[in-house]
C-alpha cells in the first residue's frame, strides 16, 4: 500500500511538472507572438512615416510626367498668349502716356489701392497649379508659386482624412498669398477648385476662398468667396452666386469656371452646377494671388474654417472632370505595379509583402499570391466613417488556383471596427457585406477561376447595396442606412491584414489578380457602372 501511495505521489508530481512546463511554454509562445506583433506594428509605422515623407515628392513627379507632353504641345500657344499680354501692357502704357500728354496741367490721378503689398510682374504662362496644404503652403508643380502664410495659420486633418488642410481663423486674419509669380487669369478661360470646411459663418460677411485683386474696379478683382452662406464668384461688378445654402462644419468641393469663348461663368458645388451666368472677361494683369482671403470690399475678407487641395487650371474643365474631382476619391490602375493614385487626391497605397504584375484587364494588374495585401494608409477615408454616406467600389478580379474563403476588400480602423465588404466563400461565391449594427449582405455569383470579372458595389440609403457583375445589376439589399464608425477608415485590398474578429468573420487573403480599382464618394448609375465594365 505504501508503494502504491508513493507511486501516486510520484505520478502527481510528474503531472504537476508537466503542467508547469506547458504553462511556461504557453507563456513563451504568447511572449513571442506579442514580440512579433510589436515588430509588425513597428514596421508598419516606419513604412507609414516613409510613405508620408515620400508622398509629396511622388505627387510632384507624377504630375510633371503627366503634364510634360501637354506642356510641349501648348508651348507655342503659351508663347503667343504671353506675347499678347505684353503687347496689351505696352498698349495700355502708350495710351496712358498719350492721355497725360494731352492733359499736362492736370494733377496725376492717385492709383486705386489693392490693400496689401503686391507685385507688378506680368502674369506667367502657367498651365496648372496645385496647393495640397499638407502641413505647408508649397505649390507642387511650378517654381515661384509657393504660398507665404499671414497670421500664423495652423493645420488640421484634410477632407480625405489623410494628410492635412490649412486651418484659418477669421479674427486673426489668417491666409496664404502667392508671390513672386502671377497666375494668368487675364482674358482667358480658367478653372479654380478647392475643398472647404466652413465654420461659424455669419450671413452678413464675405468669406474669401481664392482671389487675385489688381484694384477694386470692374473686372479687375477676382474673388471666389462665400456670401450670404452661398458660393459666389466675381470679377467685381461681374458676378455669379450659387443657389445652395451651405451647412457649417461640412466638407464641400467648390469650383469657379470661366469660359472665355462662350463668355460664361459657373459655380459648382460637390460636382453639381450651382449657378451660371454670362460674363465678360477678367482683365487684371497683376496682383497677389490669395488663398483664404479676398479684398473685393476694400478690406480683407478672411475665411473661417479649413481649406484643402486648391487647384488652378488655365482652361475650362467640363462637367465630367469637375464631378470626378469632387467624387472620385481614389483610382489605381496598377500599371507597371504602381500603387500611385491616378485620381485627383494623390492618396498612394502601401504594399505589405511582395507583389508582382501580370497582363491585366487593362494594361497591367497586380498579382496576389497567398500572402501580400495593400493598404491605403491608416486613416485616409473620412467619408466612409459617416453613417449613410453614398459610395461606389469598382474593380476587376481574376481568382486563380482553387476556391477558398478569401477577402477581396476589407474596411477597417487600425484597431476596432472592421467589415469585410467583398469576400469569396469556400465555394467561390461572391458576397457583398455592410453594417447596420449587424451584418447585412447580398450574394453574387460563383466567380469563374482564371477569368476576369468586373465587380461594382454601389451604396445609397435609397437603394442600399447594388451588386453589379460585368456591368449588369446582379442583386440588391433594398434601402437601408449603414452604421459608420464615426472616424476615418482605411481600405485593405487583397487580404484581411490579420484581422480575425471582424463581423462577419471571414479570413484568408485573395489568390489571383486585381485591376482598375475605383472608389467614389457617390452612388454611380447603372450606365456609369456599365461604362467602367467596358473599358
XYZ file of C-alpha atoms in Angstrom:
535
model
C 0.000 0.000 0.000
C 2.878 2.351 0.805
C 4.388 1.629 -2.578
C 1.090 2.470 -4.285
C 0.838 5.737 -2.363
C 4.416 6.570 -3.271
C 3.727 5.830 -6.939
C 0.629 8.044 -6.837
C 2.661 10.879 -5.336
C 5.293 10.457 -7.988
C 2.637 10.495 -10.700
C 1.071 13.651 -9.239
C 4.481 15.327 -9.086
C 5.137 14.285 -12.672
C 1.781 15.741 -13.782
C 2.484 18.970 -11.912
C 5.890 19.253 -13.602
C 4.283 18.649 -17.000
C 1.581 21.255 -16.325
C 4.247 23.736 -15.225
C 6.258 23.056 -18.373
C 3.139 23.523 -20.534
C 2.322 26.806 -18.802
C 5.882 28.026 -19.293
C 5.783 27.002 -22.953
C 2.457 28.809 -23.465
C 3.868 31.925 -21.798
C 6.918 31.815 -24.074
C 4.676 31.408 -27.132
C 2.466 34.315 -26.037
C 5.543 36.461 -25.457
C 6.887 35.533 -28.893
C 3.519 36.419 -30.504
C 3.473 39.768 -28.727
C 7.018 40.437 -29.870
C 6.130 39.562 -33.472
C 3.022 41.752 -33.307
C 5.055 44.613 -31.864
C 7.685 44.218 -34.559
C 4.996 44.146 -37.251
C 3.350 47.285 -35.857
C 6.752 48.999 -35.696
C 7.481 48.058 -39.321
C 4.073 49.343 -40.393
C 4.613 52.620 -38.514
C 8.017 53.062 -40.136
C 6.553 52.319 -43.558
C 3.772 54.839 -42.917
C 6.263 57.552 -41.939
C 8.353 56.850 -45.030
C 5.211 56.869 -47.181
C 4.119 60.244 -45.799
C 7.590 61.708 -46.398
C 7.647 60.450 -49.983
C 4.022 61.333 -50.805
C 4.541 64.960 -51.712
C 7.587 64.215 -53.868
C 5.749 61.350 -55.637
C 2.780 63.582 -56.415
C 5.050 66.283 -57.839
C 6.902 63.777 -60.024
C 3.681 62.103 -61.139
C 2.107 65.345 -62.252
C 5.248 66.515 -64.003
C 5.305 63.308 -66.037
C 1.627 63.622 -66.909
C 1.962 67.272 -67.887
C 5.200 67.054 -69.883
C 3.582 66.093 -73.167
C 0.735 68.562 -72.694
C 3.186 71.379 -71.960
C 5.172 70.620 -75.085
C 2.014 70.768 -77.191
C 0.892 74.020 -75.574
C 4.279 75.779 -75.631
C 3.657 77.668 -78.850
C 0.172 78.733 -77.731
C 1.513 79.874 -74.353
C 4.252 81.913 -76.014
C 1.644 83.580 -78.203
C -0.515 84.354 -75.175
C 2.440 85.806 -73.313
C 3.290 87.992 -76.291
C -0.314 89.171 -76.453
C -0.228 90.059 -72.752
C 2.992 92.005 -73.203
C 1.533 93.832 -76.196
C -1.570 94.655 -74.177
C 0.523 96.097 -71.342
C 2.563 98.158 -73.805
C -0.610 99.396 -75.487
C -2.108 100.460 -72.146
C 1.120 102.231 -71.187
C 1.141 104.082 -74.524
C -2.479 105.157 -74.069
C -1.703 106.388 -70.570
C 1.272 108.407 -71.832
C -0.838 109.928 -74.630
C -3.527 110.865 -72.131
C -1.001 112.554 -69.860
C 0.459 114.494 -72.803
C -2.998 115.728 -73.790
C -3.682 116.964 -70.233
C -0.301 118.204 -68.994
C -1.689 120.546 -66.330
C -3.989 118.038 -64.669
C -2.743 116.597 -61.364
C -1.755 112.931 -61.505
C -4.635 110.648 -60.518
C -3.978 108.518 -57.448
C -3.878 104.780 -58.119
C -6.512 102.583 -56.537
C -5.104 100.672 -53.569
C -5.069 96.896 -53.551
C -4.920 96.852 -49.693
C -1.699 94.851 -49.390
C 1.770 94.884 -50.868
C 1.614 93.393 -54.353
C 3.867 92.633 -57.287
C 3.510 94.216 -60.731
C 5.119 91.265 -62.523
C 3.196 90.317 -65.668
C 1.255 87.052 -65.408
C 3.274 83.982 -66.385
C 2.292 81.238 -68.853
C 1.274 78.623 -66.276
C -0.934 75.710 -67.306
C -1.853 74.466 -63.822
C -1.060 74.839 -60.137
C -1.879 72.838 -57.005
C -1.584 73.583 -53.279
C -2.176 70.448 -51.151
C -1.558 72.188 -47.773
C -0.042 69.005 -46.348
C 1.423 70.889 -43.358
C 2.907 73.560 -45.650
C 1.879 76.054 -48.347
C 4.126 74.722 -51.121
C 2.871 74.581 -54.711
C 3.647 71.170 -56.215
C 4.036 71.759 -59.963
C 5.900 75.047 -60.511
C 8.607 77.213 -59.010
C 7.758 80.679 -57.760
C 4.191 79.846 -56.705
C 4.754 78.708 -53.122
C 2.473 80.342 -50.585
C 3.576 82.720 -47.832
C 1.490 82.464 -44.662
C -0.008 85.512 -42.981
C -1.351 85.483 -39.425
C 0.237 82.125 -38.445
C -2.475 79.670 -39.532
C -2.294 76.052 -38.364
C -3.165 72.711 -39.968
C -5.951 70.178 -39.438
C -6.995 66.793 -40.837
C -7.781 67.039 -44.542
C -11.142 66.405 -46.208
C -9.944 62.905 -47.109
C -8.819 62.045 -43.577
C -5.266 61.728 -44.944
C -2.674 64.482 -44.997
C -3.611 67.974 -43.824
C -5.690 71.058 -44.595
C -4.904 74.661 -43.709
C -6.901 75.862 -40.682
C -7.848 79.552 -40.818
C -9.257 81.832 -38.110
C -11.039 84.921 -39.453
C -10.464 87.041 -36.351
C -6.691 86.536 -36.747
C -6.777 87.410 -40.500
C -5.029 84.195 -41.460
C -4.439 83.379 -45.133
C -1.761 82.493 -47.711
C -0.573 84.716 -50.564
C 1.392 83.702 -53.649
C 4.496 85.582 -54.765
C 6.506 86.407 -56.890
C 4.725 84.903 -59.904
C 1.245 85.974 -61.004
C -1.284 83.407 -62.209
C -2.632 84.143 -65.729
C -6.350 84.911 -65.451
C -6.455 87.827 -67.879
C -8.790 87.395 -70.891
C -8.680 83.603 -70.848
C -10.585 80.525 -69.700
C -9.754 79.060 -66.299
C -10.972 76.752 -63.529
C -10.462 77.240 -59.774
C -11.262 74.365 -57.393
C -10.934 73.814 -53.640
C -12.248 71.806 -50.714
C -13.692 73.981 -47.938
C -14.989 73.335 -44.425
C -16.854 76.485 -43.278
C -17.232 77.123 -39.571
C -19.174 79.798 -37.700
C -20.184 81.893 -40.714
C -22.404 84.954 -40.494
C -24.696 85.783 -43.421
C -23.608 89.435 -43.211
C -19.937 88.745 -44.033
C -17.882 87.650 -47.037
C -15.519 84.711 -46.501
C -12.676 84.561 -49.012
C -11.550 81.276 -50.567
C -9.389 82.391 -53.514
C -8.638 85.744 -55.088
C -6.436 87.983 -57.223
C -7.115 91.700 -56.936
C -5.370 94.332 -59.020
C -7.835 97.056 -57.997
C -11.405 97.444 -56.744
C -12.740 98.210 -60.183
C -14.918 96.363 -62.697
C -13.262 93.147 -63.954
C -10.056 93.851 -62.016
C -10.688 91.966 -58.759
C -11.191 88.199 -58.977
C -12.783 86.605 -55.904
C -14.201 83.163 -55.079
C -15.989 83.560 -51.746
C -18.937 82.553 -49.604
C -21.504 85.381 -49.376
C -24.837 85.026 -47.572
C -23.741 81.407 -46.893
C -23.773 80.715 -50.650
C -20.970 80.207 -53.136
C -20.071 83.396 -55.035
C -17.562 84.047 -57.841
C -16.946 87.528 -59.226
C -14.583 89.805 -61.121
C -16.029 92.926 -59.381
C -19.409 94.025 -60.784
C -19.401 90.867 -62.907
C -20.587 88.113 -60.585
C -22.429 84.792 -60.196
C -23.937 83.406 -56.984
C -24.868 79.791 -56.252
C -28.324 78.637 -55.190
C -27.397 76.280 -52.337
C -27.104 77.423 -48.721
C -24.017 75.868 -47.141
C -24.165 73.953 -43.873
C -21.497 74.684 -41.286
C -18.901 72.052 -40.275
C -19.321 70.166 -43.562
C -16.749 69.477 -46.284
C -17.652 70.814 -49.762
C -15.901 70.691 -53.116
C -16.291 74.106 -54.807
C -15.330 75.328 -58.269
C -15.498 78.506 -60.345
C -15.237 78.026 -64.125
C -14.898 80.829 -66.680
C -15.222 80.083 -70.428
C -13.727 82.942 -72.447
C -15.149 81.584 -75.722
C -18.752 81.187 -74.552
C -18.301 84.137 -72.133
C -19.980 82.276 -69.269
C -19.124 81.911 -65.611
C -20.246 78.937 -63.479
C -20.054 77.899 -59.834
C -20.097 74.211 -58.907
C -20.812 72.575 -55.549
C -19.874 68.923 -54.879
C -19.687 68.251 -58.602
C -23.114 69.749 -59.389
C -23.763 73.008 -61.256
C -24.957 75.536 -58.656
C -25.183 78.680 -60.795
C -24.348 80.011 -64.275
C -24.352 83.456 -65.900
C -22.991 85.262 -68.949
C -19.856 87.201 -68.088
C -17.210 89.378 -69.698
C -13.531 88.560 -69.203
C -11.335 89.274 -66.198
C -8.851 91.998 -67.152
C -6.430 92.054 -64.229
C -2.751 91.789 -65.206
C -1.108 91.639 -61.788
C -1.847 91.301 -58.107
C -1.015 88.732 -55.450
C -3.000 85.514 -55.571
C -4.529 84.819 -52.152
C -5.947 81.664 -50.579
C -8.199 82.044 -47.547
C -8.812 85.770 -48.024
C -10.018 88.219 -50.686
C -10.014 92.035 -50.972
C -13.034 92.953 -53.088
C -14.643 95.129 -50.378
C -11.704 97.449 -49.721
C -10.590 95.421 -46.705
C -9.690 91.810 -46.068
C -12.494 89.201 -46.193
C -10.894 86.240 -44.429
C -12.121 82.650 -44.255
C -13.050 80.792 -41.070
C -12.564 77.008 -41.141
C -10.446 74.682 -43.295
C -9.321 74.855 -46.946
C -7.633 71.995 -48.792
C -6.382 70.894 -52.245
C -6.645 74.212 -54.111
C -6.265 73.819 -57.897
C -5.868 76.191 -60.839
C -6.196 75.117 -64.478
C -5.724 77.571 -67.360
C -8.638 76.022 -69.249
C -12.344 75.263 -68.899
C -12.931 71.943 -67.149
C -16.033 70.084 -68.287
C -18.799 68.679 -66.078
C -17.342 65.147 -66.035
C -13.936 66.387 -64.886
C -15.430 68.504 -62.107
C -17.701 65.663 -60.951
C -14.691 63.336 -60.782
C -12.620 65.926 -58.905
C -15.440 66.179 -56.362
C -16.336 62.490 -56.026
C -13.560 60.221 -57.370
C -11.686 59.558 -54.145
C -9.002 57.186 -55.447
C -8.215 55.363 -58.692
C -5.441 52.789 -59.025
C -4.620 51.464 -62.488
C -1.823 49.224 -61.103
C 0.058 49.669 -64.390
C 3.680 48.512 -64.058
C 2.929 47.542 -60.459
C 2.441 51.158 -59.416
C 0.498 51.934 -56.235
C 0.235 55.619 -57.210
C -3.213 57.189 -57.041
C -4.213 58.197 -60.575
C -7.197 60.165 -59.228
C -7.306 63.815 -58.123
C -6.253 63.376 -54.479
C -2.882 61.593 -54.624
C -3.604 59.026 -51.884
C -0.922 56.478 -52.727
C -1.151 52.900 -51.470
C 1.294 50.899 -49.365
C 2.175 47.257 -50.070
C 2.689 44.725 -47.295
C 4.503 41.779 -48.819
C 5.851 41.212 -52.309
C 3.515 41.971 -55.204
C 4.072 41.114 -58.844
C 2.391 42.227 -62.071
C 0.733 40.280 -64.872
C -1.131 41.243 -68.008
C -4.282 42.881 -66.709
C -7.765 43.507 -67.961
C -6.462 46.983 -68.853
C -2.680 47.141 -69.334
C -1.130 45.604 -66.169
C -2.664 44.187 -62.980
C -1.418 43.231 -59.510
C -0.911 39.536 -58.756
C -1.620 38.381 -55.183
C -0.026 35.103 -54.117
C -1.463 33.973 -50.774
C 0.213 36.497 -48.567
C 0.633 40.128 -49.608
C -2.023 42.787 -49.403
C -2.076 46.509 -49.998
C -3.420 49.189 -47.698
C -4.384 52.814 -48.314
C -2.613 54.228 -45.256
C -4.259 54.127 -41.844
C -6.951 56.799 -41.924
C -7.395 58.088 -45.465
C -11.163 57.743 -45.967
C -13.062 60.228 -43.842
C -16.398 59.891 -45.650
C -16.588 56.099 -45.148
C -16.865 56.611 -41.404
C -20.040 58.716 -41.726
C -23.309 56.796 -41.497
C -25.358 56.764 -44.687
C -22.788 58.391 -46.988
C -23.130 57.098 -50.583
C -20.168 55.398 -52.251
C -19.154 53.081 -55.093
C -16.404 50.451 -55.221
C -15.406 49.023 -58.606
C -12.610 46.678 -59.701
C -11.640 43.769 -61.936
C -10.922 40.427 -60.209
C -9.371 37.232 -61.562
C -9.251 34.443 -58.942
C -6.756 31.652 -59.613
C -5.804 28.342 -58.041
C -8.772 26.780 -56.260
C -11.795 28.078 -54.369
C -11.246 29.045 -50.741
C -12.541 31.587 -48.249
C -10.837 34.800 -49.361
C -11.026 38.515 -48.600
C -11.045 40.814 -51.615
C -11.779 44.060 -49.763
C -11.784 44.933 -46.046
C -12.764 48.282 -44.477
C -11.349 48.889 -41.009
C -9.840 51.071 -38.353
C -6.261 50.133 -37.432
C -7.855 48.513 -34.384
C -11.549 48.047 -33.701
C -14.348 48.497 -36.263
C -13.995 46.379 -39.413
C -16.233 44.849 -42.105
C -15.350 42.507 -44.976
C -17.028 44.437 -47.815
C -16.219 41.967 -50.611
C -15.359 38.312 -49.972
C -15.415 34.897 -51.599
C -16.800 31.884 -49.749
C -15.156 28.457 -49.777
C -17.373 27.572 -52.756
C -16.222 30.651 -54.707
C -19.435 32.679 -54.269
C -19.036 36.456 -54.138
C -20.653 38.191 -51.126
C -21.056 41.962 -50.561
C -21.419 42.984 -46.888
C -22.263 46.145 -44.960
C -23.117 47.053 -41.358
C -26.327 48.274 -39.655
C -25.430 47.203 -36.108
C -25.391 43.684 -37.513
C -24.268 42.365 -40.862
C -26.376 42.922 -43.981
C -25.343 41.236 -47.225
C -26.284 40.396 -50.776
C -24.921 37.394 -52.658
C -23.292 37.414 -56.061
C -22.397 34.594 -58.435
C -19.675 31.969 -58.145
C -16.660 33.668 -59.704
C -15.035 31.768 -62.546
C -11.412 30.816 -61.967
C -8.761 32.288 -64.274
C -11.341 34.683 -65.765
C -11.599 38.452 -65.410
C -14.869 39.580 -63.767
C -15.861 43.215 -63.269
C -17.373 43.826 -59.810
C -19.136 47.038 -58.766
C -20.613 47.647 -55.298
C -22.773 50.794 -55.069
C -24.479 52.107 -51.937
C -27.073 54.756 -51.072
C -29.717 54.979 -48.360
C -32.397 54.779 -51.064
C -31.151 51.664 -52.842
C -28.899 50.012 -50.271
C -26.268 47.731 -51.795
C -26.481 47.138 -55.524
C -24.063 44.471 -56.730
C -23.127 44.633 -60.429
C -21.349 41.849 -62.329
C -19.768 42.720 -65.688
C -21.849 45.892 -65.888
C -25.240 44.325 -65.064
C -27.055 44.506 -61.727
C -26.987 41.051 -60.145
C -28.561 41.545 -56.689
C -29.590 44.181 -54.144
C -30.469 44.521 -50.464
C -33.028 47.301 -50.786
C -32.642 50.619 -48.985
C -31.025 50.977 -45.558
C -28.729 53.346 -43.654
C -25.382 51.798 -42.865
C -23.844 52.447 -39.446
C -20.476 54.174 -39.792
C -17.698 54.119 -37.235
C -17.668 57.911 -36.895
C -13.931 58.093 -37.632
C -11.829 57.887 -40.830
C -11.410 54.375 -42.208
C -8.830 52.579 -44.317
C -9.134 50.050 -47.126
C -7.221 46.779 -47.252
C -7.242 45.178 -50.690
C -6.407 41.524 -51.292
C -6.266 40.438 -47.637
C -7.584 40.885 -44.114
C -4.392 42.348 -42.538
C -4.512 39.637 -39.877
C -7.934 40.672 -38.561
C -9.826 37.638 -37.261
C -12.612 39.258 -35.239
C -14.443 41.266 -37.887
C -18.140 40.679 -38.405
C -18.973 38.647 -40.368
C -15.900 36.543 -39.625
C -14.125 35.851 -42.906
C -10.452 35.177 -43.321
C -7.830 34.421 -45.869
C -6.031 36.511 -48.427
C -7.041 36.714 -52.057
C -5.219 34.489 -54.552
C -5.340 35.922 -58.043
C -5.115 39.292 -59.788
C -6.875 42.651 -59.276
C -7.025 45.591 -61.677
C -8.548 49.077 -62.174
C -9.691 49.873 -58.615
C -12.064 52.859 -58.203
C -13.594 54.379 -55.071
C -16.227 57.132 -55.496
C -17.958 59.358 -52.952
C -21.234 58.893 -54.808
C -23.554 56.126 -55.998
C -22.812 55.522 -59.679
C -25.730 54.978 -62.041
C -26.206 51.742 -63.968
C -24.942 53.451 -67.131
C -21.810 54.688 -65.364
C -21.092 51.210 -63.981
C -21.585 49.736 -67.454
C -19.020 52.183 -68.833
C -16.437 51.054 -66.255
C -17.118 47.424 -67.183
C -16.391 48.147 -70.854
C -13.054 49.985 -70.937
